[in-house]
Structures are given as C-alpha cells and as structure tokens.
Coordinates of C-alpha atoms in Angstrom, one line a residue:
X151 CA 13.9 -23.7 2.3
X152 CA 11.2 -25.0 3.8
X153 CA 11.3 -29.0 4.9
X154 CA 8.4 -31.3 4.9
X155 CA 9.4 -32.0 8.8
X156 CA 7.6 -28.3 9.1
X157 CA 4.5 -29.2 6.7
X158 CA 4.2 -32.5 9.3
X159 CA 4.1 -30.3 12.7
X160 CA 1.4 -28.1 11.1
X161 CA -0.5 -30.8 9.8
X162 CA -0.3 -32.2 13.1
X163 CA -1.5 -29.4 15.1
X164 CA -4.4 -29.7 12.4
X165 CA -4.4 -33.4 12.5
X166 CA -5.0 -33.2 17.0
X167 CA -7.3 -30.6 16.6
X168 CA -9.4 -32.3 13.7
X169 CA -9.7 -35.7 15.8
X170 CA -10.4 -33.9 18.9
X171 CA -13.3 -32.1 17.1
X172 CA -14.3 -35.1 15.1
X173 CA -14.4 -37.0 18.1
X174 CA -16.8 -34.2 19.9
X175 CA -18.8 -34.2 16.3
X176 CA -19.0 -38.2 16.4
X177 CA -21.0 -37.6 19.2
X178 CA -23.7 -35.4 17.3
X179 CA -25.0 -38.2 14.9
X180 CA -24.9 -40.8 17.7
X181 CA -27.0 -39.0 20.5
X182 CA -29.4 -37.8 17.9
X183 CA -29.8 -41.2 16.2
X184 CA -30.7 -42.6 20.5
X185 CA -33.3 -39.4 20.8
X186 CA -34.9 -38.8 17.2
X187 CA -37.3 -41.1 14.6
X188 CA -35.1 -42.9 12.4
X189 CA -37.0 -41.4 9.4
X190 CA -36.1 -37.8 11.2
X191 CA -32.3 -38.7 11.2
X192 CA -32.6 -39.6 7.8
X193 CA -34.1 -36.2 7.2
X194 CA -31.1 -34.4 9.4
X195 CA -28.8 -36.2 7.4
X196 CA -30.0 -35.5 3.6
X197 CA -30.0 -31.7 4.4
X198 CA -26.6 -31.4 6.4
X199 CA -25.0 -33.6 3.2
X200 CA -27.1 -31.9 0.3
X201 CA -26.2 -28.4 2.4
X202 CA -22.7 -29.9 1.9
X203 CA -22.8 -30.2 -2.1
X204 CA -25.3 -27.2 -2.5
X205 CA -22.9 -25.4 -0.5
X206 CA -19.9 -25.8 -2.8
X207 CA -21.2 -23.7 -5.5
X208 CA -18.7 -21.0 -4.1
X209 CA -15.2 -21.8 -4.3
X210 CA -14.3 -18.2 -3.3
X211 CA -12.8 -19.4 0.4
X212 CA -10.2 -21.5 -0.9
X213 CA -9.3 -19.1 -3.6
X214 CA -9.3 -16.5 -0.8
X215 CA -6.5 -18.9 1.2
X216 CA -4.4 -19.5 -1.6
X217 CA -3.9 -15.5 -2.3
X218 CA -3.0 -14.4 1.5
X219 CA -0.9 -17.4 1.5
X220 CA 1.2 -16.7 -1.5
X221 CA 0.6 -12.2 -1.1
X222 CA -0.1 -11.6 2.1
X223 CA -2.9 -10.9 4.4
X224 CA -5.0 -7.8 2.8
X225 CA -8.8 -6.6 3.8
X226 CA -9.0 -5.9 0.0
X227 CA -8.6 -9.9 -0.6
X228 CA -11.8 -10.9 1.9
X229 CA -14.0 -8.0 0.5
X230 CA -13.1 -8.7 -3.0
X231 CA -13.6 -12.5 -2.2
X232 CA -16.7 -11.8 -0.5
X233 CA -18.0 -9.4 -3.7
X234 CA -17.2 -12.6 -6.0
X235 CA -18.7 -15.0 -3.7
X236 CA -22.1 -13.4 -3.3
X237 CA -23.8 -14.3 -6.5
X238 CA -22.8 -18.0 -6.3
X239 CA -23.9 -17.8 -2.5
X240 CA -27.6 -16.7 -3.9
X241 CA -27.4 -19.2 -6.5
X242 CA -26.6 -22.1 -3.9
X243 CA -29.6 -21.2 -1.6
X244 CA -32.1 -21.1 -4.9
X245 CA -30.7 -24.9 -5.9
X246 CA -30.9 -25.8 -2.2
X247 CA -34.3 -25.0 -1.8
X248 CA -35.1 -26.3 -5.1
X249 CA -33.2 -29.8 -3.7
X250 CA -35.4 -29.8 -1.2
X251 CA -38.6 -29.2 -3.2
X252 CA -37.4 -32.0 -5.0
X253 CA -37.0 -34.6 -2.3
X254 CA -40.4 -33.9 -0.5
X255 CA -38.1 -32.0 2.3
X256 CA -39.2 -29.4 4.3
X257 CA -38.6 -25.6 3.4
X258 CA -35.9 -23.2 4.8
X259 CA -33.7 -25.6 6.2
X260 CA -31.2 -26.2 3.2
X261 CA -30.8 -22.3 3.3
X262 CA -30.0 -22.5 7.2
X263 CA -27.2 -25.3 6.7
X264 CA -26.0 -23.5 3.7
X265 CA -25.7 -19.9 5.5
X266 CA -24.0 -21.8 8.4
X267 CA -21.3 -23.7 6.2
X268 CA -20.6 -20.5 4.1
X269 CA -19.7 -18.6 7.0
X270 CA -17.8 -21.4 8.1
X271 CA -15.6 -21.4 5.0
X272 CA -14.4 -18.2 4.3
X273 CA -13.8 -18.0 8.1
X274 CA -11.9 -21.2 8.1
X275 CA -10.4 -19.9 4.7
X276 CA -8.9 -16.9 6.3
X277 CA -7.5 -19.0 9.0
X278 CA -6.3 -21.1 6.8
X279 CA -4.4 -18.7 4.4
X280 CA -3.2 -16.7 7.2
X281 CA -1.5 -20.0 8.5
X282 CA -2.9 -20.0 11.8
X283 CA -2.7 -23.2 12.4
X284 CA -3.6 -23.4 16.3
X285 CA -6.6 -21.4 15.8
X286 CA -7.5 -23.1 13.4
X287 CA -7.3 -26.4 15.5
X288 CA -9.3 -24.5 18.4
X289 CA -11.8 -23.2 15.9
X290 CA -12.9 -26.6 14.8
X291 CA -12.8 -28.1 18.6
X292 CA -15.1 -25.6 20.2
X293 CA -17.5 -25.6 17.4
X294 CA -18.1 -29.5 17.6
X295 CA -17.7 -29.1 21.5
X296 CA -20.3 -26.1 21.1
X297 CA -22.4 -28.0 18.8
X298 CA -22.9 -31.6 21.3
X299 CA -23.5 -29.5 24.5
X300 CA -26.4 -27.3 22.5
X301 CA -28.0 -30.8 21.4
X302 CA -27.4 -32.2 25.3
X303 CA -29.2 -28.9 26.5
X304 CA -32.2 -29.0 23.9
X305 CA -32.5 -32.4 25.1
X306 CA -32.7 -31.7 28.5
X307 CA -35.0 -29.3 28.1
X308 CA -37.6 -31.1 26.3
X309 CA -36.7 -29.9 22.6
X310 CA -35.8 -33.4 20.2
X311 CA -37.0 -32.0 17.0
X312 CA -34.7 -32.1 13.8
X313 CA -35.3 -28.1 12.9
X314 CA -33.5 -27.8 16.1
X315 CA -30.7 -30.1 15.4
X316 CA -30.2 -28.5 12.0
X317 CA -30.3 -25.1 13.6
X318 CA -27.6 -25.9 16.2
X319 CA -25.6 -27.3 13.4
X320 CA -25.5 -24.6 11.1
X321 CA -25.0 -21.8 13.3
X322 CA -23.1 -23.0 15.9
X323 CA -19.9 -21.6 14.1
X324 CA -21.1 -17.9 15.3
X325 CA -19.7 -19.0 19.2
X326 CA -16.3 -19.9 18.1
X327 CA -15.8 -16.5 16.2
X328 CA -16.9 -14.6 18.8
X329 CA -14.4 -16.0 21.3
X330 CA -11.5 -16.3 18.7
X331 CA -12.3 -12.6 17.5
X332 CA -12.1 -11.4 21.5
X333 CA -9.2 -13.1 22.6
X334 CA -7.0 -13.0 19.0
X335 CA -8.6 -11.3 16.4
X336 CA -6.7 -12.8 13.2
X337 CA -9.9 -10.8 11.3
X338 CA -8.8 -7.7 12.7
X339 CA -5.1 -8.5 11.4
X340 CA -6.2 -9.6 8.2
X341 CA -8.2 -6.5 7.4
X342 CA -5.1 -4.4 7.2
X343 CA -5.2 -1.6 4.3
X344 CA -8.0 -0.7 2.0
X345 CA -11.2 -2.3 2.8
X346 CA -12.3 -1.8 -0.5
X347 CA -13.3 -4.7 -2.9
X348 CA -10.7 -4.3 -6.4
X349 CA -11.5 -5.4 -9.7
X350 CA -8.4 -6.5 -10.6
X351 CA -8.3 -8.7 -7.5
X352 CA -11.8 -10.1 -8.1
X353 CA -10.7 -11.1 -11.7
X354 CA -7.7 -13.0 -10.1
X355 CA -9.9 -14.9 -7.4
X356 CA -12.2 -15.5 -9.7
X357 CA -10.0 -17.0 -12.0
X358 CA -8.8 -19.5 -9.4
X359 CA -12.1 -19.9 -7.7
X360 CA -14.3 -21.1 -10.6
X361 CA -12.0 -24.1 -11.1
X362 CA -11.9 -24.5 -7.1
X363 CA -15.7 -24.4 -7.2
X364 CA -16.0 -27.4 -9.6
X365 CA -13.5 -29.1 -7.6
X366 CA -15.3 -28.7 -4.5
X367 CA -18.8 -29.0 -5.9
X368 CA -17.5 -31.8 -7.7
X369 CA -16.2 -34.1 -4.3
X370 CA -19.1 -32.8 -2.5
X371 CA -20.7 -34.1 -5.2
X372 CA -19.0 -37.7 -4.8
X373 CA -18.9 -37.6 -1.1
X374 CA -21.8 -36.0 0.0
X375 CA -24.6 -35.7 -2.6
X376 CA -25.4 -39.4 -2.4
X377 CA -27.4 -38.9 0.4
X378 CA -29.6 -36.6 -2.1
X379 CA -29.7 -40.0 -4.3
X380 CA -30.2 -42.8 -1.9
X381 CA -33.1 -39.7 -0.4
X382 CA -34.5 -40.1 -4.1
X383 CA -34.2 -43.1 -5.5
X384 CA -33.9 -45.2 -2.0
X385 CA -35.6 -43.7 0.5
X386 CA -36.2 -46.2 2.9
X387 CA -32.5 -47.1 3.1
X388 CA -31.8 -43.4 3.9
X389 CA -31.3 -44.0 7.3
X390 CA -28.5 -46.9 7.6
X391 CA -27.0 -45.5 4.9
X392 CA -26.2 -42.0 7.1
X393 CA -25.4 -43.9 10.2
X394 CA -22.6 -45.7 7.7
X395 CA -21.6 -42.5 6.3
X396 CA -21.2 -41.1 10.1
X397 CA -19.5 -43.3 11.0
X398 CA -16.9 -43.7 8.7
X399 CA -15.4 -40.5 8.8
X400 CA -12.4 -41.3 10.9
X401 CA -11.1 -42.3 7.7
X402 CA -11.0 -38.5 6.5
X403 CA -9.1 -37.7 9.1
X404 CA -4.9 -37.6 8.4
X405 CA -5.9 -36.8 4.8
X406 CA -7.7 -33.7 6.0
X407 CA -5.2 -32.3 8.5
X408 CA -2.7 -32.8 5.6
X409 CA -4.6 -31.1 2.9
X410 CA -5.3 -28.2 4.9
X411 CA -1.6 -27.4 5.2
X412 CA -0.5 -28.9 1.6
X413 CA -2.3 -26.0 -0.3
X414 CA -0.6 -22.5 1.7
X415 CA 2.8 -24.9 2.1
X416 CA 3.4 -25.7 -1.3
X417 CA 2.3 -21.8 -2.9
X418 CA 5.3 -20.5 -1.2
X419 CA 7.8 -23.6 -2.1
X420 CA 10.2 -24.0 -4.6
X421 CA 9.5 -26.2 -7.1
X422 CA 11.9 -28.9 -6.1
X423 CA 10.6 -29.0 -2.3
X424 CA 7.3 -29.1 -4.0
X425 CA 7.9 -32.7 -5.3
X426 CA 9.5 -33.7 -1.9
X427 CA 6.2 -32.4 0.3
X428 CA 4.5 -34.5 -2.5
X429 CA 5.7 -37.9 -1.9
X430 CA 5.8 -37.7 1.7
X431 CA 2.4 -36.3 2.0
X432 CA 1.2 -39.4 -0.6
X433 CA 2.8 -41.8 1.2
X434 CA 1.9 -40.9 4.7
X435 CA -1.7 -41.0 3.7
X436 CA -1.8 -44.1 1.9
X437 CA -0.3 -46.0 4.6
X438 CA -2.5 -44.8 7.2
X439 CA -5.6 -44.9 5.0
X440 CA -5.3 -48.8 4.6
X441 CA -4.8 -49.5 7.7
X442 CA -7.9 -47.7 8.9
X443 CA -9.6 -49.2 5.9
X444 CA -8.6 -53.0 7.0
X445 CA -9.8 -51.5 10.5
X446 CA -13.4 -51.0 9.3
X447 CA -13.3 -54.5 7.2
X448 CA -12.5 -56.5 10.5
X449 CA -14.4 -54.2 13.1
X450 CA -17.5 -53.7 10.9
X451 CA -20.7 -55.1 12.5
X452 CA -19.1 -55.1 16.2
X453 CA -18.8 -50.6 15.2
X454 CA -22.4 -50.5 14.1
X455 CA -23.7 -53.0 17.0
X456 CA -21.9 -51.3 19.3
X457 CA -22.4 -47.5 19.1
X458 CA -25.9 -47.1 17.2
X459 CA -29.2 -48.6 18.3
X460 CA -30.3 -52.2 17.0
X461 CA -32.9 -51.3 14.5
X462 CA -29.4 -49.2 12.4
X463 CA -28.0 -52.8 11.8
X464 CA -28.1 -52.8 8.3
X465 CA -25.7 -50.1 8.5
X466 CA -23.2 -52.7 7.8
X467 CA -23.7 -53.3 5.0
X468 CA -22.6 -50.4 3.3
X469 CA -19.5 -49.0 6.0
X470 CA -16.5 -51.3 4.3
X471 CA -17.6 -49.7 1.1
X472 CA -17.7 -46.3 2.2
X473 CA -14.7 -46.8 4.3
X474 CA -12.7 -47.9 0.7
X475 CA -14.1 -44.9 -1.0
X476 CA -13.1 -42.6 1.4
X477 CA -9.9 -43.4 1.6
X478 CA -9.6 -43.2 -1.8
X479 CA -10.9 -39.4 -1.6
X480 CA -8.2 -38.9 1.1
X481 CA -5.4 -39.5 -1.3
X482 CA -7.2 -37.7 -4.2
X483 CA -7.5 -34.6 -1.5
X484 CA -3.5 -34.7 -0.6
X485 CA -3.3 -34.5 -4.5
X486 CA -6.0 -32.1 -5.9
X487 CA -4.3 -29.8 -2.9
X488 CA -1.2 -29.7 -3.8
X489 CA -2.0 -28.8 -7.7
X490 CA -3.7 -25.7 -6.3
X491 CA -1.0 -24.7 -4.3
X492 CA 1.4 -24.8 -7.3
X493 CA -1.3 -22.9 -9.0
X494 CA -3.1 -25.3 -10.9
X495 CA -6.8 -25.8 -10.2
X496 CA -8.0 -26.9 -13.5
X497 CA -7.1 -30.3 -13.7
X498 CA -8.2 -31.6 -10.3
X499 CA -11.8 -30.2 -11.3
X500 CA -11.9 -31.3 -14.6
X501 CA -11.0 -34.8 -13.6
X502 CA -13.5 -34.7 -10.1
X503 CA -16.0 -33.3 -12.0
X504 CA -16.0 -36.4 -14.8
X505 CA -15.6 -38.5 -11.3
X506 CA -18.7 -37.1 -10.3
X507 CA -20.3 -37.3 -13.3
X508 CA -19.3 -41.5 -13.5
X509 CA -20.9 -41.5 -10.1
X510 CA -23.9 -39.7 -10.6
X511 CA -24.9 -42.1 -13.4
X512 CA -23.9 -45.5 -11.4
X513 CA -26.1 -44.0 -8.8
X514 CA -28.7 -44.0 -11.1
X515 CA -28.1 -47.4 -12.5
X516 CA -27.4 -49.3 -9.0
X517 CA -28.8 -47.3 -5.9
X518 CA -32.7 -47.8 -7.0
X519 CA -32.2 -51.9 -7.0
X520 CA -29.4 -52.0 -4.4
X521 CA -30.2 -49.3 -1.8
X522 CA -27.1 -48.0 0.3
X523 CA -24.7 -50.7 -0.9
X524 CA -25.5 -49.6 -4.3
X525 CA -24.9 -46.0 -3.4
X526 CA -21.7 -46.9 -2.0
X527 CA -20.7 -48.5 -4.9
X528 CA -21.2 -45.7 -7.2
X529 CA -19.2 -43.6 -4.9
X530 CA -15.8 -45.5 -4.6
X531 CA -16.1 -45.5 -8.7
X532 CA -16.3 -42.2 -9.2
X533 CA -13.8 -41.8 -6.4
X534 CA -11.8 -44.3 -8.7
X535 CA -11.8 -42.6 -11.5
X536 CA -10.7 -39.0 -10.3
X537 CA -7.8 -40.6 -8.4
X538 CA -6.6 -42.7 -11.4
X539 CA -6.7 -40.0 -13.4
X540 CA -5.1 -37.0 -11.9
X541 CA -2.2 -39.6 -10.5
X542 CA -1.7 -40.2 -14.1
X543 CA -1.7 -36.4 -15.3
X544 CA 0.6 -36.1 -12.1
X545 CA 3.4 -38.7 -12.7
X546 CA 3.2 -37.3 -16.5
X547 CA 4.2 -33.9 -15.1
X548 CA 6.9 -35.4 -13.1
X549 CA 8.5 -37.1 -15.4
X550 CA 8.4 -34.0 -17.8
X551 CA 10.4 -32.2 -15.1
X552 CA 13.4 -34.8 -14.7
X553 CA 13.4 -35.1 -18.6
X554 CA 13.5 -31.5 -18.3
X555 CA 15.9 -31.6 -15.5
X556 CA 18.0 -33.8 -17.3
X557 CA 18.7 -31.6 -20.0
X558 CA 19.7 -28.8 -17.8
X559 CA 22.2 -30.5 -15.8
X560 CA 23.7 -31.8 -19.8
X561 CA 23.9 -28.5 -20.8
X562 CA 25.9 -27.1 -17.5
X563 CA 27.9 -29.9 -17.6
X564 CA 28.9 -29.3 -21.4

C-alpha cells in the first residue's frame, strides 16, 4: 500500500526542483523590469498571463497524465490526446488573438506564448503521468535556467525589446526536450505499441479532459486573467500590479510540488489511503501557506523596495492581497487534485468555474475605481468561493463514507 511518507519524497523532489526553477524564473521579471519601459513590462506581462488563461482551453495534458498513471504508458494515449487536443489548441490561438485585438496589444504574440505553453503541457503531462519525477524537476530547472541566460545574452547584445522577451519565453521549452530526449528519452518509452490515435480512447480522455479544461480555464481564469482586466479596465495600474503578481509566487510553491504528485498518487490508491494522502497533503499546505502569507504581510514594502526599481512602489499595495489569494488557490489545488485522481473532475470545475465567474464580475464592479488592489480583491473572492465550496462537497463525501463505513463494520460484526 502505498504511504503518504512516498507521496512527500516525490513531492519533494518536485518541491526542490520547482524552487530552484522559480528561483531562476524570479530572475526573469526582475531583470526585465531594470532593462524595459514600464509600459513594455506591463505589455510582457498581460500576454504571458492572458497566454496563461487563453492557454487552458485544452485540458487534454492532464487528462493524458491521469490515463498513463492509472493504465500505463501507451503511444496510442499521446496521439489520441494530441488528436482531441487539436481543435481546442486552434480555438485558443483564435480567442488569443481576439484578446489581444481587444486590449489594443500587438499581433502574433498571444499565439507565440500559447504554442510555447501547449508544448510545455503535454510534455510536462507525460512526465508527469509517467511518474518521472526527477526529470520532471530537471525539466523545469533548465528551462527557467535556459530562459534567464537567453534574456542576459539579448541584453548583452543590444536586443531589450519585449517581442524578444516573449519569444525566449515561449519557446524556450524546446532546449530542455532536446537534452532530456538525448540523454533519457521517457518519449521514446512512452510511445511503446500502436502509434495510432483510437476512438475509444479519445472518447475516454475526452470525457475527463472537458471537465479538466474548465478547471484549468477556470483558475487560469482566477489567477491569471486579471491581468487581461486590470489591462482593460485599469491600464495604468498594469504595471505594479504584475510586479505584485511576480512577486508573489513563492506562495505557489509547496502547493504546486504537491499537486503535481497528488493526481498520479491518489489514481492508483485505495480508497482508504486516499483519505490519509488527503489530510496530510491539506494540512501540510495550510500550514506553510500561512506562514508565507504572514511573511508577505510583515516583509511587504521592504520586498518591493528592495528587488524592483523605485518608480514599481505602488506594487505594495496590492502583494498582501495577492499573497492571501494565492494561498488560498494553493489549498484549492491540493484539493481539485486529488478529486481527479479518484476520478472525479466535475466538481472541482463546476465550483472554479462559478469562482471565476464571482471574480469576473467583482472585477468588473471594483478594478475600474480601485486599480490593482481592486483586482486583487476580486481574485481572493472568487478564490474564496471555489475553496469554500468544494471543501464542503468534500467533507460531505467523507462523511458519507464513515456513515457508510459504519454500516459495514455493523453488518460483519452481526
């Protein structure tokens, strides 16, 4: 049976990996925010977000982990998930563009960030669902390590414009496959057997992915489409209001490396162990979530004085909001994870997606009048509401199964 002590050593290969690579990508908004306009980092920063939410409109990746986790690795699973993924990859790079459009952006660059974070996710899907957990780790470190010394040598050379910076970040995935594929080639060992896309397999991811694609359309919509608001309805706060959201990312961290491992853990559990990997995970996250949280409170303007230049102060006024929300979204991650690894994606999306949808239309009620602190706002509610809601649906199923439980153990015993 497998113990939570084993969930914790993957999740912490993931968790050194992720703040190792965090800590490179930290890097990427600071130096750009010292060498670009501030108007042009505000620009960087609505497309990589929006490229964020846009990019969600596929959920085939993480249906694509949760089927080599629970069946086994098969090339028929990544062709059939790529042959259900490609209309909603087209659709993603029309609404991109449209975004854009919208906003008064430039053209082509949505599409760029979204091709760049599509690969990323159904490589980091197959990673993922093969449960290789070290490459997954070195995966994320050399792309962020890729990504800063690509900005360092554009720099260098003369080259500080933000088509650049988006280019580097969107594609700078392609150098870490290349190695990984060389020196280990877990796509090799996944593509064992028929190559072939099957319909029956399509109609099973798609089955799991449409709910996984509100889910994950959904949080980017709470935690990364309010740069697309604050871009509309606040534009001139744009700018401290990515430097916040930059720099509170830390928060993201534990929560993520947890998550990552909750979903293929808990698919091949028993239902007992399930609960177990639950509680721990819950509780682990909490705790460290607050005290980041209270870090941010207490540090606040000393963070934003200290690593961004002067004119970003208003930063601050926005990063203990962002900071609560977040943490909030980290529990609500450890959560929505583990009911798709006991194979149950519907009601994390239904609830994330009526989160969203609570945030959306605070967004609209408080960011024109109160800028970034407004946008934060709306966030952390929507946040609120997904997390209240699918703890409640959760503790509801629990105590179904002791009730349930219960009876069992009466009947043996009589």
């Amino acid at each position: 049976m497998r113990r939570f002590g084993s969930l914790w050593s993957e999740a912490g290969v993931v968790l050194a990996g992720n703040v190792l690579a965090r800590g490179l990508g930290f890097l990427f908004p600071l130096v750009l925010a010292h060498v670009i306009a501030k108007d042009d980092f505000g620009t960087v920063y609505f497309f990589i977000g929006t490229g964020y939410f846009v990019g969600e409109l596929t959920g085939f990746p993480t249906a694509l982990t949760r089927f080599i986790a629970a069946e086994g690795p098969s090339g028929a699973w990544l062709s059939s998930a790529l042959a259900g993924g490609l209309p909603l990859i087209a659709t993603s790079l029309v609404v991109g563009e449209l975004l854009s459009s919208a906003a008064d952006a430039p053209a082509g660059h949505m599409s760029m960030v979204i091709a760049g974070l599509t690969l990323d996710a159904y490589y980091f899907g197959l990673l993922r669902g093969l449960k290789r957990y070290k490459l997954l780790a070195s995966y994320r470190v050399s792309a962020n390590g890729a990504q800063i010394l690509l900005l360092l040598g554009a720099i260098v050379v003369g080259v500080k414009s933000p088509t650049v910076a988006i280019a580097i970040y969107s594609f700078v995935y392609l150098v870490p496959i290349a190695a990984i594929e060389l020196l280990r080639h877990p796509l090799r060992d996944a593509l064992r057997g028929t190559l072939r896309p099957d319909l029956e397999r399509v109609k099973r991811l798609t089955r799991f992915a449409l709910p996984a694609f509100l889910s994950g359309t959904a949080a980017a919509g709470l935690t990364q489409a309010d740069l697309l608001f604050v871009r509309l309805l606040a534009p001139d706060a744009l700018p401290d209001y990515a430097a916040a959201r930059s720099l509170v990312q830390p928060v993201m961290l534990v929560p993520y490396a947890i998550a990552i491992v909750m979903l293929p853990a808990v698919a091949s559990a028993p239902e007992r162990e399930r609960w177990r990997l639950l509680a721990r995970a819950l509780g682990v996250t909490a705790l460290l979530g607050a005290a980041l949280l209270l870090a941010y409170v207490v540090a606040n303007v000393w963070l934003v004085d200290a690593v961004l230049p002067a004119s970003y102060h208003d930063a601050t006024d926005a990063l203990p909001l962002l900071a609560a929300g977040l943490t909030g979204m980290g529990v609500y991650s450890v959560l929505s994870q583990w009911w798709m690894g006991i194979g149950r994606p519907g009601p994390p999306a239904t609830v994330l997606t009526l989160g969203a949808l609570v945030a959306i239309g605070m967004q609209y009620a408080l960011t024109p009048d109160h800028g970034a602190v407004g946008a934060a706002i709306a966030l952390g509610c929507g946040v609120g509401f997904a997390l209240i809601t699918l703890g409640a649906a959760t503790l509801r199923m629990r105590v179904r199964a002791r009730v349930a439980g219960g009876r069992v153990e009466a009947v043996k015993a009589g």
